[in-house]
Tab-separated table of C-alpha atoms and ligand atoms in Angstrom:
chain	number	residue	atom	x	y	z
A	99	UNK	CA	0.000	0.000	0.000
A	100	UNK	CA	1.279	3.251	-1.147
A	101	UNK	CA	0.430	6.809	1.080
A	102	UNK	CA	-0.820	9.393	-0.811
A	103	UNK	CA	1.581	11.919	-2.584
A	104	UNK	CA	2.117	15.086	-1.090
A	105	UNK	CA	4.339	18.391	-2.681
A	106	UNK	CA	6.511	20.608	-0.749
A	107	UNK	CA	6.149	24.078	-0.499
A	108	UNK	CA	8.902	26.811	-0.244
A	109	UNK	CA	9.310	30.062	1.996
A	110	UNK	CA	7.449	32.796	0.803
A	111	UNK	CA	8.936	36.276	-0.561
A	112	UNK	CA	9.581	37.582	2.795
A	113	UNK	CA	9.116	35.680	5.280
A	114	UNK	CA	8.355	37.570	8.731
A	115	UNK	CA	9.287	35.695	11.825
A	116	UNK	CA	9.178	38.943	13.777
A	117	UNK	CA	6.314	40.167	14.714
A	118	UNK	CA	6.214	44.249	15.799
A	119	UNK	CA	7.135	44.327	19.259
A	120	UNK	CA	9.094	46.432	21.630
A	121	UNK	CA	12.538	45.207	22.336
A	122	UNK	CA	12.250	42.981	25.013
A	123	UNK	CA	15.581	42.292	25.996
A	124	UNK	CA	15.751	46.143	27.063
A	125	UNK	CA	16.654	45.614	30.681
A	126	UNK	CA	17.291	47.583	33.047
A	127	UNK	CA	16.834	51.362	34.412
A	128	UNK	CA	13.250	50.820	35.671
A	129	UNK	CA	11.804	51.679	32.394
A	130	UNK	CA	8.726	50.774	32.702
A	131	UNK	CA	8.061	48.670	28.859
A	132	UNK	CA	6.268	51.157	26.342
A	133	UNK	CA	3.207	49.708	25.216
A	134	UNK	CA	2.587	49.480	22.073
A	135	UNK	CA	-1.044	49.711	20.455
A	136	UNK	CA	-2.003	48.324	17.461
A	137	UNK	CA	-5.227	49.698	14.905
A	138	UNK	CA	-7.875	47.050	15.228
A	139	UNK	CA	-11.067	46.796	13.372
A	140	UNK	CA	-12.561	47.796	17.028
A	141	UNK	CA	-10.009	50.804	17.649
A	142	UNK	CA	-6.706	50.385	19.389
A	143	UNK	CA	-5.033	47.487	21.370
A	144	UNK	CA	-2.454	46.378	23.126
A	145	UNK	CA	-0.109	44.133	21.124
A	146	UNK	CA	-0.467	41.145	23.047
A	147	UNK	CA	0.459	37.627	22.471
A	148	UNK	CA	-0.885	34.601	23.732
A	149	UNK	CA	1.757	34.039	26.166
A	150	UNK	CA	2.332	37.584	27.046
A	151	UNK	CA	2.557	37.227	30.783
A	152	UNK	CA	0.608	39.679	32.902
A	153	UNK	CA	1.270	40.774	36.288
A	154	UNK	CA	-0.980	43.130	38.327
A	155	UNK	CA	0.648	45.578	40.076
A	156	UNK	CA	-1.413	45.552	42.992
A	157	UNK	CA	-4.013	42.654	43.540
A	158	UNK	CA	-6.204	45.211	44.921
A	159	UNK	CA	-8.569	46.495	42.613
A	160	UNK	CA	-8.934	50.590	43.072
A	161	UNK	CA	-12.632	51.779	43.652
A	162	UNK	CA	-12.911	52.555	40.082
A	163	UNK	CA	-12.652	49.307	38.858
A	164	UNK	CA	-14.995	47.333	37.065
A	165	UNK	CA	-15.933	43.639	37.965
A	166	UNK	CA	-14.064	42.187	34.766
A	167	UNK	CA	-10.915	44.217	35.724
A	168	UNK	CA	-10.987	43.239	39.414
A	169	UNK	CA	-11.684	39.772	38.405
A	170	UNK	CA	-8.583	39.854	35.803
A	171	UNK	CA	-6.080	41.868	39.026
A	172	UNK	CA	-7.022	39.118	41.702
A	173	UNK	CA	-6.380	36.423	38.670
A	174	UNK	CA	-2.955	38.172	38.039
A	175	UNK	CA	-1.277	38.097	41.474
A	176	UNK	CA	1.233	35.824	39.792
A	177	UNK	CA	2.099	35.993	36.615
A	178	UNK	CA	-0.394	34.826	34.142
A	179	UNK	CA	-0.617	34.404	29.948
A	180	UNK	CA	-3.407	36.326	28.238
A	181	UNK	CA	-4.594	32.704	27.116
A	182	UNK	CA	-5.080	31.780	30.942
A	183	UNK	CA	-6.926	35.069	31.686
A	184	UNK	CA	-9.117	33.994	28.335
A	185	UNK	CA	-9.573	30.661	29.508
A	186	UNK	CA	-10.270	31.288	33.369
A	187	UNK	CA	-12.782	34.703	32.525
A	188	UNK	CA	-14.296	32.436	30.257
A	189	UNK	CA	-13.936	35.217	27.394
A	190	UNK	CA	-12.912	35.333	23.809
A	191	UNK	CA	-8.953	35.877	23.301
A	192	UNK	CA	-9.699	39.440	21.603
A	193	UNK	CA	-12.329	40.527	24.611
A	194	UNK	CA	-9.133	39.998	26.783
A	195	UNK	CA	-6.754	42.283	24.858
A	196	UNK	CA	-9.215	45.039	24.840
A	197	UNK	CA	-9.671	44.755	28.687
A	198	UNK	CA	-5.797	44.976	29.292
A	199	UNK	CA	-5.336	47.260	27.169
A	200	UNK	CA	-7.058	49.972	29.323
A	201	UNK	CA	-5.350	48.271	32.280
A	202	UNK	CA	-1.697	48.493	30.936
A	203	UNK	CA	-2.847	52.028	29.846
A	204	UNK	CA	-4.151	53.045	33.650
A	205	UNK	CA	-0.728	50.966	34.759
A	206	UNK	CA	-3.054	48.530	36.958
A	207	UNK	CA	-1.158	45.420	35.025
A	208	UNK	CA	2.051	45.073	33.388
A	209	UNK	CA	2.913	42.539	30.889
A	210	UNK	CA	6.093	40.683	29.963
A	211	UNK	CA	6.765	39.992	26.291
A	212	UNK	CA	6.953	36.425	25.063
A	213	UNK	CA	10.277	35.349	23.710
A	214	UNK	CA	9.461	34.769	19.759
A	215	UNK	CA	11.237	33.030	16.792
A	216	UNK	CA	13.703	34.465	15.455
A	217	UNK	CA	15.924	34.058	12.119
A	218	UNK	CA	18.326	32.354	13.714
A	219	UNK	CA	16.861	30.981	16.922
A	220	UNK	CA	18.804	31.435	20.712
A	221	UNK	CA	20.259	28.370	21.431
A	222	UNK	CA	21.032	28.852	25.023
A	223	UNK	CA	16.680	29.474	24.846
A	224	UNK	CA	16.542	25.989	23.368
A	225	UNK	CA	18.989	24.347	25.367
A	226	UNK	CA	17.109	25.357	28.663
A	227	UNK	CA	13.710	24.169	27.130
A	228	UNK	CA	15.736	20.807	26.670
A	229	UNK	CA	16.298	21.034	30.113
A	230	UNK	CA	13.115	21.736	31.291
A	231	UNK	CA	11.993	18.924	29.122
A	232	UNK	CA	13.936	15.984	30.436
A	233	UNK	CA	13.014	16.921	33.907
A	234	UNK	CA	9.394	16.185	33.052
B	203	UNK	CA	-20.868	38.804	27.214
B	204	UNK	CA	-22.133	36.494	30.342
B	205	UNK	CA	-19.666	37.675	32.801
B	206	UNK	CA	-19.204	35.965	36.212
B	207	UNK	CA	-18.581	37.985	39.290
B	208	UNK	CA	-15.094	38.132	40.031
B	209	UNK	CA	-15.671	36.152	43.439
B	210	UNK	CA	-17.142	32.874	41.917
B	211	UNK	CA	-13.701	32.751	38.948
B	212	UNK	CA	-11.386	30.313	40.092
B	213	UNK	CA	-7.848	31.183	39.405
B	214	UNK	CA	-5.259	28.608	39.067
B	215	UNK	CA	-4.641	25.978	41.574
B	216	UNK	CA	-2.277	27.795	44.540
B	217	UNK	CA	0.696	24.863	42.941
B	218	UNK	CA	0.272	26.229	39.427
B	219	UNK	CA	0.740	29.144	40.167
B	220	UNK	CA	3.840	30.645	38.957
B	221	UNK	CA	6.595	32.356	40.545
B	222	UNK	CA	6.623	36.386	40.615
B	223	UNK	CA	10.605	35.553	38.531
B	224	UNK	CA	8.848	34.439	35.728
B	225	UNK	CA	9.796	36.675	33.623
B	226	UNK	CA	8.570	35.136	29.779
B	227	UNK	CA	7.254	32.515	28.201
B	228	UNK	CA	7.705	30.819	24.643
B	229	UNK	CA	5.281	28.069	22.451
B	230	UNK	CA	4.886	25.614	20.521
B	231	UNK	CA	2.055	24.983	18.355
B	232	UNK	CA	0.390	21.410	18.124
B	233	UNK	CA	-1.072	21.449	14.671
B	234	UNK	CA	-3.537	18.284	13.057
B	235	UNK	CA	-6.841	17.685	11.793
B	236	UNK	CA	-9.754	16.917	13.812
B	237	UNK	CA	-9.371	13.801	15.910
B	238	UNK	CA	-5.827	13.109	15.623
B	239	UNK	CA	-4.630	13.717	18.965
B	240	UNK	CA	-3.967	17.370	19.281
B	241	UNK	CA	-6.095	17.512	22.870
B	242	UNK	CA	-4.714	14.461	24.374
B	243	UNK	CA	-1.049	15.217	23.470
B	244	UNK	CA	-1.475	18.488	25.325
B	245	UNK	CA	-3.294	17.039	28.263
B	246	UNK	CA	-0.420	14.901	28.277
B	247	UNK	CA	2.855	16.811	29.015
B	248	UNK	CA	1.067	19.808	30.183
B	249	UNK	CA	1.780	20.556	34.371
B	250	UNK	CA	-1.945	22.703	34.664
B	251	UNK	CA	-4.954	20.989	33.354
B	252	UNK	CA	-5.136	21.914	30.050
B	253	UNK	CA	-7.284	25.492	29.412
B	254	UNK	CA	-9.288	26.325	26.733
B	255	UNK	CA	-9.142	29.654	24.878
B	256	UNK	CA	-11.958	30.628	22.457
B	257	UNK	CA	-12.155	33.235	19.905
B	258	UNK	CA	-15.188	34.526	17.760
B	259	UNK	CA	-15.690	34.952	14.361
B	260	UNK	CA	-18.111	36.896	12.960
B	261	UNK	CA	-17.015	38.982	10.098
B	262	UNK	CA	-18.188	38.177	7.021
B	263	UNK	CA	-15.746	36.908	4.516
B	264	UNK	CA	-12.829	36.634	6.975
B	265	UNK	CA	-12.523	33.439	7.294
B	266	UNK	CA	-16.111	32.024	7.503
B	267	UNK	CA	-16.611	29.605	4.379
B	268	UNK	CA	-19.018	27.688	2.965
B	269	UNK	CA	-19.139	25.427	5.882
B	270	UNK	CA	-20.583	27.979	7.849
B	271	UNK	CA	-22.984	29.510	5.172
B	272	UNK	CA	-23.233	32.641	3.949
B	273	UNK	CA	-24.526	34.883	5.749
B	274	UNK	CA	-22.755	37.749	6.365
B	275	UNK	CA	-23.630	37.607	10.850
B	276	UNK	CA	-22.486	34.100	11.136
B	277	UNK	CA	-20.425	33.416	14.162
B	278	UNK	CA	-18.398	30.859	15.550
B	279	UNK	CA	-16.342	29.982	18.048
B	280	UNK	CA	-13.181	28.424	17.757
B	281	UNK	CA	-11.453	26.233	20.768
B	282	UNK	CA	-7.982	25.868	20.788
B	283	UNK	CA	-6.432	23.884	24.115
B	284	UNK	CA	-3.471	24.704	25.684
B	285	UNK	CA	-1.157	23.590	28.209
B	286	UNK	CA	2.266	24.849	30.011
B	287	UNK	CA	5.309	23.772	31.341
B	288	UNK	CA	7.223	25.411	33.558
B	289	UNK	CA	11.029	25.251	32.193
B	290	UNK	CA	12.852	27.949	35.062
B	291	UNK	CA	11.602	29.989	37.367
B	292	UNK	CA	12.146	32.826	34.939
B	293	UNK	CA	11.026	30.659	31.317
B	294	UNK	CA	7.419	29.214	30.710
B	295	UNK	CA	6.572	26.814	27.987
B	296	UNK	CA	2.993	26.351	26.598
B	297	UNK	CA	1.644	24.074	24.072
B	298	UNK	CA	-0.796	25.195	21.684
B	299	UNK	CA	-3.626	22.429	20.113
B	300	UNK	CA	-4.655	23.989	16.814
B	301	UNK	CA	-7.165	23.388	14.562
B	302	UNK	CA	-5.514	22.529	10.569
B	303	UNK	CA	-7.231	25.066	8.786
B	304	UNK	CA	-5.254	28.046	8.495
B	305	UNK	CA	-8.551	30.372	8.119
B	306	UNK	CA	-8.234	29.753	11.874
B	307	UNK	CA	-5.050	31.123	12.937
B	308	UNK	CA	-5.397	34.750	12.260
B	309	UNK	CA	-7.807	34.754	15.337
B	310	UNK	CA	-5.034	34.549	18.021
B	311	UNK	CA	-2.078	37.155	17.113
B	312	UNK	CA	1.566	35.776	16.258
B	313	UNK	CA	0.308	32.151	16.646
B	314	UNK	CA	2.699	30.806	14.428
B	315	UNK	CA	4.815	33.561	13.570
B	316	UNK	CA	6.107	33.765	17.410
B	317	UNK	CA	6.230	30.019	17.799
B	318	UNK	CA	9.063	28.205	18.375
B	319	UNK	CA	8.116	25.613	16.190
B	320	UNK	CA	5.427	23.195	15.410
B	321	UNK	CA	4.589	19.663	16.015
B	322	UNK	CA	2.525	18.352	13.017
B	323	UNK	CA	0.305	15.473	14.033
B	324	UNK	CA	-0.835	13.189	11.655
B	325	UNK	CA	-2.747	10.104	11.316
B	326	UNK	CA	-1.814	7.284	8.654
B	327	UNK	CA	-5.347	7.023	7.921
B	328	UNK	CA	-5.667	9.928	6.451
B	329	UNK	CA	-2.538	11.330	5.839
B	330	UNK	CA	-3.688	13.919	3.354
B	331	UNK	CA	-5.595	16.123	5.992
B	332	UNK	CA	-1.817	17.386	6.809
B	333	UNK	CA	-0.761	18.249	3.332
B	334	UNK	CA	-2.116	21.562	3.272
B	335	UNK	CA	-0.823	22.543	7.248
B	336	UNK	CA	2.548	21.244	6.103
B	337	UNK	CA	2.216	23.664	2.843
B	338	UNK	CA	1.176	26.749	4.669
B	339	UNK	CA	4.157	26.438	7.254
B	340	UNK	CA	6.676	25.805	5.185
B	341	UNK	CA	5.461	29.027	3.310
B	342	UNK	CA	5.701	30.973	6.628
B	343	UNK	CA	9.121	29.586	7.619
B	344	UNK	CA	8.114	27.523	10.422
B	345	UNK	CA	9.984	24.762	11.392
B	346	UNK	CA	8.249	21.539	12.601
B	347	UNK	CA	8.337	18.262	13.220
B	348	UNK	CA	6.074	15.254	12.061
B	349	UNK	CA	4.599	13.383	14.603
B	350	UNK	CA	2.473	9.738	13.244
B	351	UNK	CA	0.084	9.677	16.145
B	352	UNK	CA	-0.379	5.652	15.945
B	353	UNK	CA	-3.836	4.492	15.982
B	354	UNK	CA	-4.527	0.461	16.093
B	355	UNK	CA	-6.371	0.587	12.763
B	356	UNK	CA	-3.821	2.939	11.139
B	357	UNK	CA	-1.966	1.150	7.972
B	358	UNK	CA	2.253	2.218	9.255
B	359	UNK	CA	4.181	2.521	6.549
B	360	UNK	CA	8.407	2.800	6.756
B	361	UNK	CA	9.414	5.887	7.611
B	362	UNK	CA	11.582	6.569	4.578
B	363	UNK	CA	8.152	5.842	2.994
B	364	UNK	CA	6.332	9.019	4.815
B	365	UNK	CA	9.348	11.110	4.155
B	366	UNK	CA	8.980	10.350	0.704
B	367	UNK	CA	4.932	10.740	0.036
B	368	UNK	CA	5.440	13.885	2.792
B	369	UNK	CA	8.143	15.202	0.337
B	370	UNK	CA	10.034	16.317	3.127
B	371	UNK	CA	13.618	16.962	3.029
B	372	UNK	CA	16.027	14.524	5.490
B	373	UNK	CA	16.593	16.924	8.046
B	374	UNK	CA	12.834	17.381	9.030
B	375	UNK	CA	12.119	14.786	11.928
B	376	UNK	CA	9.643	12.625	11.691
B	377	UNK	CA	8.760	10.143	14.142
B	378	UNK	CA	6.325	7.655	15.617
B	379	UNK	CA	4.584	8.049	19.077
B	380	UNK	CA	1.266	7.329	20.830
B	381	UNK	CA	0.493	11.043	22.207
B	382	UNK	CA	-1.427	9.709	25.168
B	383	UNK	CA	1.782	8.899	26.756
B	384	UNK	CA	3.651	11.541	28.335
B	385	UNK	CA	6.960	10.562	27.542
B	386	UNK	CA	6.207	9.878	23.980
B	387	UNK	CA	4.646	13.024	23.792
B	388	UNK	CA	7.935	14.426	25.538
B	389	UNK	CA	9.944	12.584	22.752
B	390	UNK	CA	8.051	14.332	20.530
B	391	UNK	CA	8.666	18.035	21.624
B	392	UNK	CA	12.642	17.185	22.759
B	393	UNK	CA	12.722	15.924	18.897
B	394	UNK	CA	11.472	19.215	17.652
B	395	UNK	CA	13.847	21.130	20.053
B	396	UNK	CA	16.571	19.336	19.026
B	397	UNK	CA	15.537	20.082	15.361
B	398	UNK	CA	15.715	23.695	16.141
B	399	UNK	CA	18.919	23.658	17.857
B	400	UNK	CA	20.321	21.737	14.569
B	401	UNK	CA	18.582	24.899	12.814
B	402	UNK	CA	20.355	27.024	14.749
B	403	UNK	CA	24.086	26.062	14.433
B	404	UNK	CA	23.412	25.848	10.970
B	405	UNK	CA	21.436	29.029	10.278
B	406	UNK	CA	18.988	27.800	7.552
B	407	UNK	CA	15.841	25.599	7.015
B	408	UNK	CA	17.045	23.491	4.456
C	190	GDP	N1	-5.637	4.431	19.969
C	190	GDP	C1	-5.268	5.688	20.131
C	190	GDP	N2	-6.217	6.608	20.348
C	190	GDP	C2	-5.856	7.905	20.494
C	190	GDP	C3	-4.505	8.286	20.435
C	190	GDP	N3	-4.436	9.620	20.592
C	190	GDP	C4	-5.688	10.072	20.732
C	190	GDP	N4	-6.551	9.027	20.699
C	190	GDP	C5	-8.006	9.138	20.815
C	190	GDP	O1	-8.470	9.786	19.651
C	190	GDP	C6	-9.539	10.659	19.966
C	190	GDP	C7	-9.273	12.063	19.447
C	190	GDP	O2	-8.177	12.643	20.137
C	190	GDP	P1	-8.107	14.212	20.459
C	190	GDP	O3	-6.870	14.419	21.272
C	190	GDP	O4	-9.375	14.706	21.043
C	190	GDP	O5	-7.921	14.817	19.000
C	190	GDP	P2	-7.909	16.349	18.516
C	190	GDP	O6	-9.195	16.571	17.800
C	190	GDP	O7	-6.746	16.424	17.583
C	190	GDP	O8	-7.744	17.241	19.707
C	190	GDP	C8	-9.703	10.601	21.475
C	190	GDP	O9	-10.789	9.742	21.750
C	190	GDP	C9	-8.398	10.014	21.960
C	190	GDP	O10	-8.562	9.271	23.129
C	190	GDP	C10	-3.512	7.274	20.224
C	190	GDP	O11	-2.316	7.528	20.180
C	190	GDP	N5	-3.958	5.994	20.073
C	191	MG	MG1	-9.064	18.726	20.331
């Protein structure tokens, strides 16, 4: 028996590992990260990935908070992916990004960039994720 | 929007927590047609119990086919499951199940393009679902791994006999494994890493 025949496919034009982001690997000098907004088809947001991890400054919500940002603070004591805060608020992925966007606007939450492909990848990065593997 | 009151959402688990150090997190993306394992490979490695993430679509001709009729107000909701790993106090590791059709992916920002990688799952049975996953990634640059999720039924052909009808070059892994094991489903994701590591001291795809 003989699987069917399949035809590879080659790297487009330019190819764009790199989404727009702010440099994350700008340490130091208590900065706090510029946040950067993208033009939605609903108005502006926060660029935020997945795994952007998001850390409330205070778990205390101020008076002026609404439930779904109170909710998202107390869930954000520790650090916490916008996919978790999707999946534990029980909302959409996009609802999410336009919630922390005011939040990281009003500094209630700040957010920690994901690490992201690059051209030619970090192989201490992958080395550790070896690591973290085999302990598993 | 049916929103809870923020006293009745239960957080993570006080042990999944993560530590305040963490300080960012990377993924992988589990890609496959329906049924072939995506869930269970997740719920497999994954330290949490895996979470779901949903996203809406409802714009009309962005993405919603003739599956979903035509309508211009059609919605729906697509699930994608997820798990983590926690690699250092500082690094996190998640694994993203995906739905195969790329019409999908647009829905969560930088899915692939921020990826590490991907783990291709396919089943023997019908190995042609993949063709078009494998297509679009190669056209987007990113690197995976195939992973032949073994199913009793499943005809198993050689190897060399996948790499051929996959038309994949030598260097691209591809392996056998039975995702609802964790450490086959380990073996899976250290096979990818070390593919990307081999990527990396050689500086190209090919
Ligand atoms: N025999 C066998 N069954 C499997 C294996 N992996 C998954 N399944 C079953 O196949 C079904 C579909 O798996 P699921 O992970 O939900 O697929 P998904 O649609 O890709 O997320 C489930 O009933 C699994 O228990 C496997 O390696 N061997
Ligand atoms: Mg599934």
């Amino acid at each position: 028996m003989t699987p069917p025949q399949r035809q590879r496919r080659f790297p487009r034009a330019a190819p764009s590992p790199k989404p727009a982001e702010p440099a994350r690997k700008k340490e130091g000098g208590g900065n706090p990260e510029r946040l950067y907004v993208v033009a939605g088809p609903d108005g502006e947001r926060a660029d935020l990935d997945l795994v952007t991890l998001i850390v409330a400054g205070s778990p205390d919500p101020p008076p002026s908070a609404t439930p779904e940002q109170a909710a998202l603070l107390r869930l954000c004591a520790a650090p916490l992916s916008v996919a978790e805060l999707s999946a534990y608020l029980s909302l959409p992925f996009g609802v999410v990004t336009v919630l922390l966007t005011d939040m990281l606007a009003a500094e209630l939450v700040q957010a920690r960039f994901p690490i992201v492909r690059e051209a030619l990848p970090d192989r201490s990065l992958l080395e550790a994720v070896m690591h973290g593997l085999q302990r598993l | 929007m049916d929103f809870k009151g923020s006293e009745t959402i239960p957080g993570p688990r006080a042990e999944d927590q993560l530590p305040q150090t963490a300080q960012a997190a990377v993924k992988i993306v589990i890609v496959g047609g329906f049924g072939v394992g995506k869930t269970t490979m997740v719920g497999s490695v994954s330290e949490i119990k895996p979470l779901t993430t949903e996203e809406t679509m409802t714009q009309a001709g962005v993405g919603v086919d003739d599956n979903f009729g035509s309508a211009s107000k059609t919605a729906t909701t697509v699930a994608m499951d997820f798990g983590r790993i926690k690699i250092t106090d500082q690094l996190v590791l998640y694994l993203f199940g995906t739905p195969g059709q790329e019409r999908f992916w647009f829905l969560w920002n930088g899915l692939f393009e921020g990826a590490l990688g991907a783990v291709v799952l396919v089943d023997t049975r019908r190995l042609e679902v993949s063709f078009d996953v494998m297509g679009r990634l190669e056209e987007r640059g990113v690197p995976f791994v195939v992973a032949v999720n073994s199913f009793p039924d499943a005809p198993r052909y050689p190897i060399a006999d996948l790499r051929s009808a996959l038309d994949l070059s030598e260097r691209v892994p591809i392996l056998e494994c039975d995702v609802r094991r964790r450490a086959s489903s380990r073996d899976v994701l250290m096979t990818l890493m070390r593919f990307l590591h081999s990527l990396a001291m050689t500086g190209s795809l090919t």
